[in-house]
Structures are given as C-alpha cells and as structure tokens.
Amino acid sequence: MAGSRGRLMFKRILIANRGEIAVRIIRACRDLGIESIAVYSDADRAALHVREADHAYPVGPAPAAESYLNTAKILEAAKSSRADAVHPGYGFFSERAAFARSVQRAGLTWIGPPAHAIERMGDKVEARKLMSAAGVPVVPGSPGTLETAAEVAAIAKKIGFPIMVKAAAGGGGKGLRFVENDKDLASVVRTVASEAKSSFGDGRFYVEKFLKQPRHIEVQVLADAHGNIVHVFERECSIQRRHQKVVEESPSPFITAKMRAEMGEVAVRAAKAVKYVSAGTIEFLVDAERNFYFLEMNTRIQVEHPVTELVTGVDLVRAQIEIAAGAKLPFKQKDLTQRGWAIECRIYAEDPAAGFVPAPGKIETLRFPDGPGVRNDAGVYAGAEVPVFYDPMISKLAVWGANREQAIDRMRRALGEFVISGDLRTNLDFHRWIMTHPGFLKGDFDTYFIDREYHPNQNGAAPRGAELAAIFLAAIAAQKNANHSNGAGAQPVAAPNASAWRAIGRFDILGR
Ligand code: MV4
C-alpha cells in the first residue's frame, strides 16, 4: 500500500464526524499527504478537530440530527470543499447504508464497507442466518424471527432455559431480555415485541440460549477490493457498563492460541460471506467453556481500534483510506503478529458516583499522561468545552507493554499522571479502581463484571471495593519498592480509618 500514493490516492477527505475520531482521521490524512476537511456544528466551532483540520465547514445547529446527521449539509460541504472522499468515523453516519449510497451518488468515494454489507449485517436475524449458512457458529436458538410466546416456549423447550429474547432490529444491548423460566415467558415476549416496535418500528424478535459468564471478544478484519482478507487478531471487550465498553485490551487474557487462530479464521469466513471490504469487526460471545459464537458484525472503524494498532503495528485508519483508494493489502495473514499487550481506558466526562450521568463542561487545566508506552487519543484541549450535545468522551488512554503486567503498570502510571479540572467530572477514579481490582488483574471477568463488582457508596467516594483494591495496590507498590526505590506509589497506608484510596496520595491530585 505504500505504493498507492500516486494518482490512486485522494487529494482531500471530508470527515463526517467530530471529537477524537475526527482528529485520528486527520492524523492519518496528514501521514498520507491528504488534505483534511472538518465539519462542525454550532457547538463545535472551537473544537479540536476544527483546529487540527486543514479546512472546516459549518453544517448546522448543535443537535446532531441537524448537523452531523444532516445528509444535505454534509454533502454540500463535501462539494464546496472539493473533497473526493468521505470518512464517517464511528457512530453518526458510519453504519447508514443510505448515507453511503448518497455519498457515492454524489460522485465521492465512501471510505467504508459496501452499502450491501452494512445493510445485511444491520439486520441481526438476517446476519445470523447468513453466518450460520457460511459455517460460522451462532448461539443455539431460533432459526429466524418468531411471532408468538408459544413459539418461544417451543424453542426454549429444545435449547433449555435460561434464554435471551432479542429484537431483530436491536443490537448493542437494545431490545434484549433475559428469561429464566416458563413462568415469565409470555410477559417478557410481549415487552420485547412492543418495545422493539416503538423504538425501532420493527417488533420482530428471535431467541438464543443464554450463555453463562459470557465474554465479549471481537476480531478485527481488513479486506481490500481485490478479494484479499486478513484478520488482525482479537480485542477483549468484556469490561462494559450498560453495553458501553469501558476498558479494552489485546490480546484477550482468556483465549488460547488455538482459539485465536480458529476465531480469526471464522472472522475471515464471516467477512467473505458478506463480500466485505474495508475495516470491520466480528463480535463473538465466548462462554465459560470457551465455546465462541458469532454475535454481530460492526461495519465501521471502532472506538477501540488503537489496542489492535499497538500490538500489531497496523495503522487501521490509514488502511481504510488506502483500501477505499483501491490499494491492495500490503501484507498476508502470515505477516501479521501480536507483539506485547495493549490496554485502552475510555476517559469520559461523567459521574460514576451519580450513576454515570454525563457531566460535561469546560476543561480548565489539563495534563495528559505520556512517557514510555503511552498513547492518548483526545478530542479536547485545555480551555475547551465538552459539549452536552454529544457523547461526552474526553479521550482514549491506551498503553502498550511487553506483557499484560507491564501494560497494567503503565496504565496505572498514566492514570496517575492524568489531570483534568474544571466544570466537569470524569471517570478517572473509576478506571483507577478497575486497574487495581484483583479480578481484572487476574484476567478473571465477564460482561457482568462492573454490574457485579462496582458499588459506589452514598457519599460519592470511591467504592468499598476500591479501598481494598487500593490496599492491594499499596502492597504491590511496597513490594516493588523493596527491590528498587522509585517513590511512585510508595506512600504507606495512613490512618486506619482514612480512605486507603487517599493514602495512595498521587491518586488524589484531582481533589474532587
Ligand atoms: C447475550 C448474552 C448472553 N447470552 N446473548 C448484549 C448486547 C447484545 N449485542 C448482546 N448481548 C448479550 N447477548 C446470549 N445468548 C449476554 C449479552 C450481554 C453482553 C454482550 C456483550 C457485551 C456486554 C454484554 C453485557 C450484558 C449482556
């Protein structure tokens, strides 16, 4: 793909997005010598992506529906700026087949998968059928959509309780219900059907056997327009809250080398079955016995792509651009390897002590971590406002280490360096709690980890578990200090009743 630069390559890319992913795409453009065109809503006039891009065009009022999701305005900006391609990032238009088609009809290149692949994978039942036919394992359940509680009962009898009832038009945790036994079945089925009808305008649903202690492990794929497809290994994404990923890592601490190879092969088979082109992700659910099943395909670049980039050295956003320009993948499967370990923490303007409500506002002081093995993909700067209108992500803090232990050490160090103050709250302490939780340290967790383990106490301080975790961290620090005295984390636990969290000292620099 290095040779793809000449006449094949785009001159100007319009980025139909905002925040850190817009900045990430601008960086890829700059590396490739391509001009970047930002778009911005009224709320984003002073946003980082606007400052970083070569040119920027206003696209309307703050609400996304009137700006970042306004097809006419985005295409108008593409035309005025003489862009030759559009990158949608994630969210917004990224998985809207109709928008992809509009871009192409306007004579522009869509930097993403073919519209037909977005469509087929967008319908969860259709995707399940297609994958099953392609020899991709799916969770045992109904072959297609169901209409009545009696049909659900018949399937449940075959596969056994508990089951999951899922809306066909759902995905990402919407329209999803757990059913323990025959008794609740009829009412749950009615609820899912009516909720699906009102939220998606489509009341169809299907059924799967409930997988116990499920893990969410996904495989990155890259496909070019010449029929070459590779997988770029897995990401472990089980640390989630309300179906929003919180921490991601690669490799997964759970899977074996044999499973990794099998999941990779299956992911490539899945992508081939939809004639996929561009970067995409096959999501798997993995049960306690290490069986893996296809869950969904994400037909976009994902938030967590940096962990894959850190362990493989592949620049996924650059690859998307080069693939869209018609380049061939410059590597074969055998050329790709995972080296070391990467972890990403999503840093949000939200208040964990108040049920994780968004807590955006103006950032007064900002110190980003850096140093060995640290990457921070941010969408903000000191003095910037995190707007109330959009996802309140501040940055993605990612680290690389030679192994998982070093990656965790570096993440703790980086979280310790991170300072954000101002009229907002952040989940930094929450991440510090996760990075010291014995279950996380052991790699022993599933998708219910946060629900089960995190119980913030009334006064909004760190959770009870965090105090234990902090003592644990202090013990680790003390042990490390026995070997080499670097001072970091060396403060002893102070008074017995004082928060052990505070006793760590350097973790309390935010003072709120
Ligand atoms: C499941 C499951 C257990 N068994 N399906 C939630 C999001 C949706 N896309 C799929 N989800 C689940 N489906 C069966 N048959 C558990 C979940 C689940 C989950 C999956 C991925 C990531 C986080 C999750 C959190 C709770 C439940």
XYZ file of C-alpha atoms and ligand atoms in Angstrom:
539
model
C 0.000 0.000 0.000
C 2.990 2.288 0.307
C 2.993 2.429 -3.468
C -0.630 3.523 -3.540
C 0.250 7.126 -3.010
C 0.449 8.392 -6.572
C -2.556 9.081 -8.733
C -4.670 6.500 -6.938
C -4.753 8.452 -3.706
C -7.297 11.058 -2.669
C -6.451 14.757 -2.615
C -8.977 15.771 0.040
C -11.038 13.792 2.544
C -14.117 15.169 4.259
C -14.500 13.798 7.782
C -18.189 13.457 8.668
C -17.554 13.276 12.388
C -16.228 15.145 15.427
C -14.102 14.619 18.524
C -11.190 12.238 18.869
C -12.057 10.076 15.862
C -12.126 13.124 13.587
C -8.676 14.051 14.950
C -7.496 10.446 14.424
C -8.613 10.549 10.770
C -6.965 13.974 10.279
C -3.704 12.401 11.520
C -3.977 9.564 9.010
C -4.650 12.110 6.251
C -1.581 14.100 7.265
C 0.592 10.971 7.246
C -0.650 10.247 3.726
C -0.269 13.829 2.439
C -4.038 14.191 2.027
C -5.866 17.422 2.887
C -8.432 17.039 5.672
C -11.815 18.770 5.686
C -13.603 19.028 9.033
C -17.291 19.746 9.516
C -18.660 21.283 12.687
C -21.903 22.150 14.401
C -22.547 25.433 16.202
C -21.486 23.738 19.462
C -18.137 22.705 17.951
C -16.871 25.970 16.429
C -13.820 25.870 18.704
C -13.463 22.067 18.835
C -10.071 20.385 18.479
C -10.966 18.623 15.218
C -11.810 22.009 13.656
C -8.473 23.465 14.740
C -6.495 20.470 13.536
C -8.061 20.056 10.087
C -6.753 21.862 7.010
C -10.213 23.345 6.338
C -13.518 23.363 8.198
C -17.136 23.853 7.142
C -20.146 24.628 9.358
C -23.012 22.153 8.986
C -25.738 23.473 11.279
C -27.079 23.728 14.821
C -25.774 21.762 17.796
C -28.237 18.840 17.773
C -26.640 16.056 15.722
C -29.823 15.469 13.736
C -29.468 18.987 12.314
C -25.706 18.908 11.687
C -23.595 15.732 11.825
C -26.628 13.719 10.674
C -27.788 16.194 8.033
C -27.034 14.476 4.712
C -27.660 17.562 2.553
C -25.383 19.771 4.665
C -22.565 17.217 4.760
C -22.700 16.623 1.014
C -22.823 20.368 0.411
C -19.654 20.772 2.497
C -18.020 17.969 0.505
C -18.933 19.730 -2.722
C -17.809 23.223 -1.608
C -14.511 21.857 -0.298
C -13.953 19.768 -3.455
C -13.372 16.686 -1.316
C -13.040 13.437 -3.245
C -13.884 11.049 -0.418
C -15.856 10.921 2.851
C -14.759 9.157 6.042
C -17.633 8.662 8.514
C -15.636 7.618 11.610
C -17.817 5.697 14.113
C -21.378 6.498 15.205
C -23.313 9.153 13.242
C -23.469 8.062 9.564
C -20.931 5.234 9.818
C -23.450 2.383 9.577
C -26.139 4.067 7.488
C -26.247 2.310 4.130
C -28.436 5.076 2.676
C -25.811 7.701 3.503
C -23.042 5.570 1.961
C -25.120 5.388 -1.226
C -25.776 9.155 -1.186
C -22.042 9.782 -0.938
C -21.393 7.531 -3.928
C -24.245 9.035 -5.953
C -22.659 12.441 -5.361
C -19.557 11.125 -7.128
C -17.493 10.780 -3.955
C -15.672 7.743 -2.576
C -17.145 6.234 0.599
C -14.336 5.270 2.962
C -16.108 2.282 4.434
C -17.728 -1.031 3.572
C -20.138 -1.557 0.672
C -23.694 -0.431 1.471
C -24.977 -4.003 0.984
C -22.651 -5.285 3.732
C -23.799 -2.542 6.127
C -27.411 -3.468 5.388
C -27.103 -7.230 5.699
C -25.187 -7.041 8.955
C -27.558 -4.367 10.316
C -30.419 -6.860 10.460
C -29.419 -9.183 13.306
C -31.625 -12.110 12.213
C -30.507 -11.824 8.608
C -26.884 -11.729 9.808
C -27.451 -14.814 11.994
C -28.892 -16.759 9.050
C -26.152 -15.674 6.702
C -23.422 -16.565 9.190
C -24.978 -19.905 10.003
C -25.131 -20.759 6.284
C -21.465 -19.740 5.924
C -20.398 -22.188 8.643
C -19.880 -19.529 11.308
C -21.028 -20.779 14.740
C -24.049 -18.877 16.096
C -25.608 -19.222 19.560
C -28.183 -22.070 19.582
C -31.675 -20.615 19.186
C -34.446 -19.835 16.727
C -33.504 -20.124 13.043
C -35.419 -16.936 12.187
C -37.819 -14.458 13.744
C -40.713 -15.596 15.915
C -44.222 -14.231 16.332
C -45.713 -15.684 19.497
C -44.868 -16.675 23.055
C -45.844 -20.258 22.160
C -43.123 -20.361 19.502
C -40.607 -19.048 22.021
C -41.711 -21.709 24.519
C -41.177 -24.440 21.906
C -37.623 -23.227 21.179
C -36.898 -22.898 24.911
C -38.017 -26.485 25.425
C -35.455 -27.596 22.832
C -32.468 -25.499 23.925
C -33.297 -25.147 27.627
C -33.643 -22.119 29.942
C -32.398 -19.525 30.586
C -32.840 -17.833 27.207
C -32.355 -14.383 25.711
C -35.146 -12.756 23.707
C -33.640 -10.242 21.274
C -35.213 -7.678 18.967
C -34.312 -8.320 15.306
C -33.718 -4.609 14.784
C -31.821 -4.242 18.073
C -28.098 -4.572 18.682
C -25.661 -3.101 21.152
C -27.875 -4.065 24.077
C -31.140 -2.506 22.914
C -34.248 -4.724 22.844
C -32.688 -7.503 24.873
C -34.332 -9.563 27.650
C -33.251 -12.454 29.834
C -35.858 -15.172 30.551
C -35.241 -17.509 33.472
C -38.208 -19.889 33.101
C -41.603 -20.663 31.530
C -43.384 -18.538 34.097
C -42.117 -15.084 32.933
C -42.003 -16.010 29.268
C -45.273 -14.589 27.948
C -44.888 -11.194 29.612
C -41.224 -10.790 28.569
C -42.068 -11.666 24.967
C -44.837 -9.047 24.950
C -42.464 -6.435 26.416
C -39.668 -7.073 23.893
C -42.094 -7.027 20.963
C -43.788 -3.782 21.993
C -40.511 -2.039 22.934
C -38.936 -3.107 19.653
C -41.968 -1.867 17.768
C -41.879 1.545 19.461
C -38.063 2.046 19.400
C -37.194 0.535 16.028
C -40.566 0.417 14.240
C -39.979 -3.327 13.917
C -41.475 -5.680 16.515
C -39.802 -8.882 15.246
C -37.650 -10.834 17.678
C -35.628 -14.048 17.953
C -34.382 -16.279 20.726
C -30.996 -17.590 21.850
C -29.811 -19.808 24.649
C -28.378 -17.624 27.418
C -24.605 -18.040 27.669
C -23.346 -18.010 31.252
C -20.358 -15.888 32.200
C -20.194 -14.507 28.673
C -17.177 -12.662 27.397
C -17.257 -10.215 24.533
C -14.248 -10.921 22.348
C -14.102 -9.425 18.861
C -11.854 -9.952 15.862
C -10.671 -7.106 13.633
C -10.682 -7.803 9.904
C -9.297 -5.888 6.933
C -10.474 -6.608 3.407
C -9.414 -4.932 0.171
C -11.460 -4.602 -3.020
C -9.367 -7.318 -4.718
C -10.603 -10.205 -2.584
C -7.794 -10.204 -0.006
C -8.967 -10.553 3.598
C -6.961 -10.878 6.798
C -7.822 -10.793 10.464
C -5.818 -8.537 12.754
C -6.412 -10.637 15.897
C -8.759 -10.088 18.792
C -9.773 -7.477 21.330
C -11.138 -8.385 24.734
C -14.061 -6.021 25.418
C -15.884 -7.663 28.331
C -15.413 -4.705 30.704
C -18.594 -2.843 29.810
C -21.343 -0.868 31.518
C -24.817 -0.735 30.031
C -23.389 -2.064 26.767
C -20.827 0.734 26.597
C -17.271 -0.558 26.569
C -15.113 0.893 29.322
C -11.772 -0.953 29.040
C -10.485 -2.939 26.064
C -7.324 -4.951 25.597
C -5.438 -7.039 23.107
C -4.647 -9.904 23.316
C -7.536 -11.364 25.318
C -6.253 -12.892 28.567
C -8.874 -15.650 28.192
C -8.360 -17.331 24.845
C -5.768 -19.924 23.855
C -3.506 -19.703 20.808
C -5.589 -22.413 19.145
C -8.831 -20.485 19.766
C -7.225 -17.311 18.483
C -6.383 -18.993 15.187
C -9.878 -20.520 14.928
C -11.670 -17.270 15.754
C -9.518 -15.447 13.232
C -10.330 -17.961 10.503
C -14.035 -17.805 11.330
C -13.955 -13.991 11.261
C -12.396 -14.047 7.789
C -15.061 -16.547 6.667
C -17.778 -14.249 8.050
C -16.372 -11.203 6.231
C -16.080 -13.164 2.969
C -19.719 -14.247 3.260
C -20.897 -10.602 3.024
C -18.261 -9.682 0.405
C -16.815 -7.276 2.923
C -14.364 -4.508 2.015
C -12.646 -2.082 4.476
C -12.046 -2.481 8.223
C -14.705 -4.368 10.157
C -15.184 -6.304 13.346
C -16.744 -9.670 14.068
C -18.075 -9.753 17.631
C -18.141 -13.082 19.416
C -19.659 -14.177 22.690
C -17.405 -16.692 24.417
C -18.831 -18.878 27.182
C -17.128 -20.257 30.292
C -16.215 -23.468 28.397
C -14.507 -21.317 25.769
C -17.049 -22.008 23.022
C -17.322 -18.976 20.777
C -20.345 -17.798 18.811
C -20.966 -15.021 16.288
C -22.887 -12.128 17.844
C -22.835 -9.168 15.427
C -20.605 -7.542 12.864
C -19.618 -3.894 13.246
C -19.227 -2.418 9.788
C -17.073 0.570 10.802
C -13.801 1.573 12.435
C -14.310 1.125 16.162
C -13.507 3.253 19.183
C -11.152 0.550 20.493
C -9.081 0.168 17.306
C -5.911 1.598 18.963
C -5.245 -1.547 21.025
C -5.033 -3.538 17.798
C -2.751 -0.906 16.275
C -0.470 -1.012 19.319
C 0.062 -4.781 19.296
C 0.200 -5.304 15.518
C 1.728 -2.085 14.184
C -1.032 -1.878 11.554
C -2.462 1.624 11.045
C -6.130 0.699 10.624
C -7.397 4.150 9.637
C -4.685 4.545 7.042
C -5.555 1.069 5.769
C -9.226 2.104 5.414
C -8.218 5.097 3.306
C -5.826 3.100 1.134
C -8.361 0.312 0.619
C -11.005 2.873 -0.430
C -8.487 4.296 -2.915
C -8.200 0.837 -4.477
C -4.934 -0.343 -2.965
C -4.183 -3.992 -2.237
C -3.442 -5.108 1.315
C 0.357 -4.878 1.655
C 0.545 -7.935 3.909
C -0.665 -11.525 4.112
C -2.045 -13.252 7.173
C 1.303 -14.868 7.937
C 2.955 -11.428 8.083
C 0.756 -10.314 10.987
C 1.632 -10.983 14.617
C 0.637 -9.687 18.028
C 3.538 -8.300 19.993
C 3.192 -7.432 23.678
C -0.002 -6.205 25.280
C -2.207 -3.124 24.896
C -4.978 -1.741 27.120
C -7.317 1.183 26.489
C -9.365 3.124 29.043
C -12.188 5.325 27.776
C -11.953 8.597 29.677
C -15.394 10.168 29.972
C -16.884 13.380 31.357
C -19.339 11.540 33.568
C -20.016 10.999 37.252
C -19.593 7.385 38.379
C -20.869 8.260 41.869
C -24.151 9.501 40.368
C -24.946 6.522 38.187
C -22.509 7.605 35.464
C -24.638 10.539 34.318
C -22.832 12.630 31.719
C -21.021 15.501 33.473
C -19.641 17.627 30.631
C -18.427 21.197 30.971
C -15.438 23.442 30.446
C -11.960 21.993 30.988
C -9.774 24.389 32.939
C -6.498 22.570 33.469
C -5.489 19.533 31.550
C -2.417 17.365 31.870
C -2.238 14.413 29.543
C -0.052 11.465 30.504
C 2.849 10.467 28.299
C 6.128 8.609 28.560
C 7.038 5.038 27.591
C 4.216 3.043 26.030
C 1.524 5.716 26.332
C -0.884 6.849 23.599
C -3.708 9.286 24.277
C -6.268 9.934 21.524
C -8.068 13.060 22.704
C -10.811 15.222 21.274
C -10.242 18.167 23.617
C -7.642 20.686 24.843
C -7.235 22.872 27.953
C -9.867 25.594 27.807
C -12.177 23.562 25.575
C -15.761 22.723 26.362
C -17.054 19.143 26.373
C -20.470 19.862 24.822
C -23.682 18.480 26.302
C -24.976 17.515 22.862
C -22.766 14.537 22.083
C -21.069 11.529 23.593
C -19.010 13.006 26.464
C -15.793 11.115 25.742
C -12.683 13.148 26.586
C -10.006 10.794 25.355
C -8.919 7.215 24.907
C -5.922 6.449 27.034
C -4.060 3.470 25.630
C -0.840 1.850 26.763
C 1.495 -0.780 25.394
C 3.638 -3.116 27.478
C 5.799 -6.155 26.748
C 3.243 -8.228 28.676
C -0.060 -7.718 30.495
C 1.543 -6.904 33.816
C 3.677 -4.150 32.314
C 0.708 -2.782 30.394
C -1.312 -2.583 33.625
C 1.619 -0.940 35.445
C 1.869 1.630 32.685
C -1.877 2.246 32.679
C -1.798 2.868 36.426
C 1.102 5.243 35.962
C -0.645 7.049 33.091
C -3.925 7.332 35.032
C -1.895 8.763 37.904
C -0.426 11.451 35.648
C -3.792 12.383 34.102
C -5.204 15.653 35.473
C -8.474 17.218 34.370
C -10.004 20.050 36.340
C -12.839 22.425 35.683
C -16.558 22.449 35.464
C -16.884 18.736 34.739
C -16.430 15.338 36.328
C -14.532 12.366 34.987
C -14.370 8.596 35.347
C -10.594 8.628 36.013
C -11.027 7.276 39.562
C -13.295 4.553 38.217
C -10.524 3.433 35.853
C -8.024 3.523 38.738
C -10.379 1.230 40.629
C -10.625 -1.211 37.694
C -6.832 -1.240 37.209
C -6.381 -2.360 40.822
C -9.281 -4.841 41.030
C -7.969 -8.361 41.753
C -10.411 -9.868 39.239
C -9.212 -7.563 36.488
C -5.573 -8.205 37.417
C -6.147 -11.946 37.108
C -7.984 -11.549 33.810
C -10.941 -13.146 35.537
C -14.071 -11.249 34.407
C -17.114 -11.417 32.124
C -19.584 -8.898 30.671
C -21.285 -8.571 34.082
C -18.060 -7.615 35.904
C -18.917 -3.945 36.536
C -22.567 -4.644 37.498
C -21.404 -7.254 39.967
C -18.318 -5.566 41.424
C -18.906 -1.817 41.361
C -20.979 -0.372 44.207
C -20.234 3.320 44.715
C -21.113 4.352 48.269
C -23.540 7.057 49.320
C -21.107 9.923 49.784
C -19.880 9.547 46.252
C -16.382 8.483 47.224
C -14.555 5.510 45.774
C -16.423 2.217 46.164
C -15.849 -0.063 49.122
C -14.020 -2.449 46.862
C -11.664 0.330 45.854
C -10.358 0.670 49.349
C -9.439 -2.973 49.359
C -8.034 -2.589 45.889
C -6.032 0.439 46.963
C -4.558 -1.518 49.839
C -3.698 -4.184 47.314
C -2.040 -1.568 45.119
C -0.128 -0.212 48.096
C 1.052 -3.764 48.782
C 2.232 -4.102 45.186
C 3.979 -0.745 45.412
C 5.609 -1.714 48.679
C 6.833 -4.952 47.166
C 8.237 -3.135 44.158
C 9.900 -0.631 46.437
C 11.637 -3.429 48.258
C 13.557 -4.034 45.036
C 14.021 -0.529 43.694
C 13.048 2.651 45.428
C 11.420 4.867 42.814
C 8.968 6.508 45.180
C 5.925 6.045 42.961
C 3.027 4.714 44.979
C 5.346 4.257 47.933
C 3.296 6.213 50.447
C 2.293 3.885 53.233
C -1.358 3.393 54.066
C -2.051 6.108 56.636
C -4.549 6.171 59.481
C -6.654 3.005 59.718
C -9.923 4.801 59.066
C -8.786 7.214 56.393
C -9.619 6.187 52.851
C -6.905 3.887 51.635
C -7.510 5.465 48.263
C -6.399 8.820 49.607
C -3.383 7.192 51.185
C -2.087 6.412 47.724
C -1.587 10.151 47.566
C -0.722 10.648 43.965
C -4.141 9.312 43.008
C -5.821 12.185 44.800
C -4.450 15.098 42.819
C -7.837 15.945 41.370
C -9.169 16.944 44.770
C -12.806 16.260 43.983
C -26.206 -12.483 25.003
C -25.714 -12.700 26.308
C -25.792 -13.977 26.791
N -26.335 -14.966 26.031
N -26.718 -13.487 24.284
C -25.782 -7.744 24.994
C -25.548 -6.836 23.831
C -26.029 -7.610 22.678
N -25.418 -7.176 21.472
C -25.734 -8.998 23.040
N -25.693 -9.045 24.461
C -25.662 -10.227 25.121
N -26.157 -11.280 24.435
C -26.785 -14.684 24.805
N -27.316 -15.683 24.075
C -25.160 -11.629 27.009
C -25.136 -10.382 26.419
C -24.541 -9.316 27.174
C -23.414 -8.644 26.712
C -22.817 -8.970 25.499
C -21.727 -8.285 25.050
C -21.197 -7.271 25.820
C -21.760 -6.932 27.008
C -22.879 -7.603 27.474
C -23.444 -7.262 28.707
C -24.538 -7.936 29.149
C -25.106 -8.947 28.376
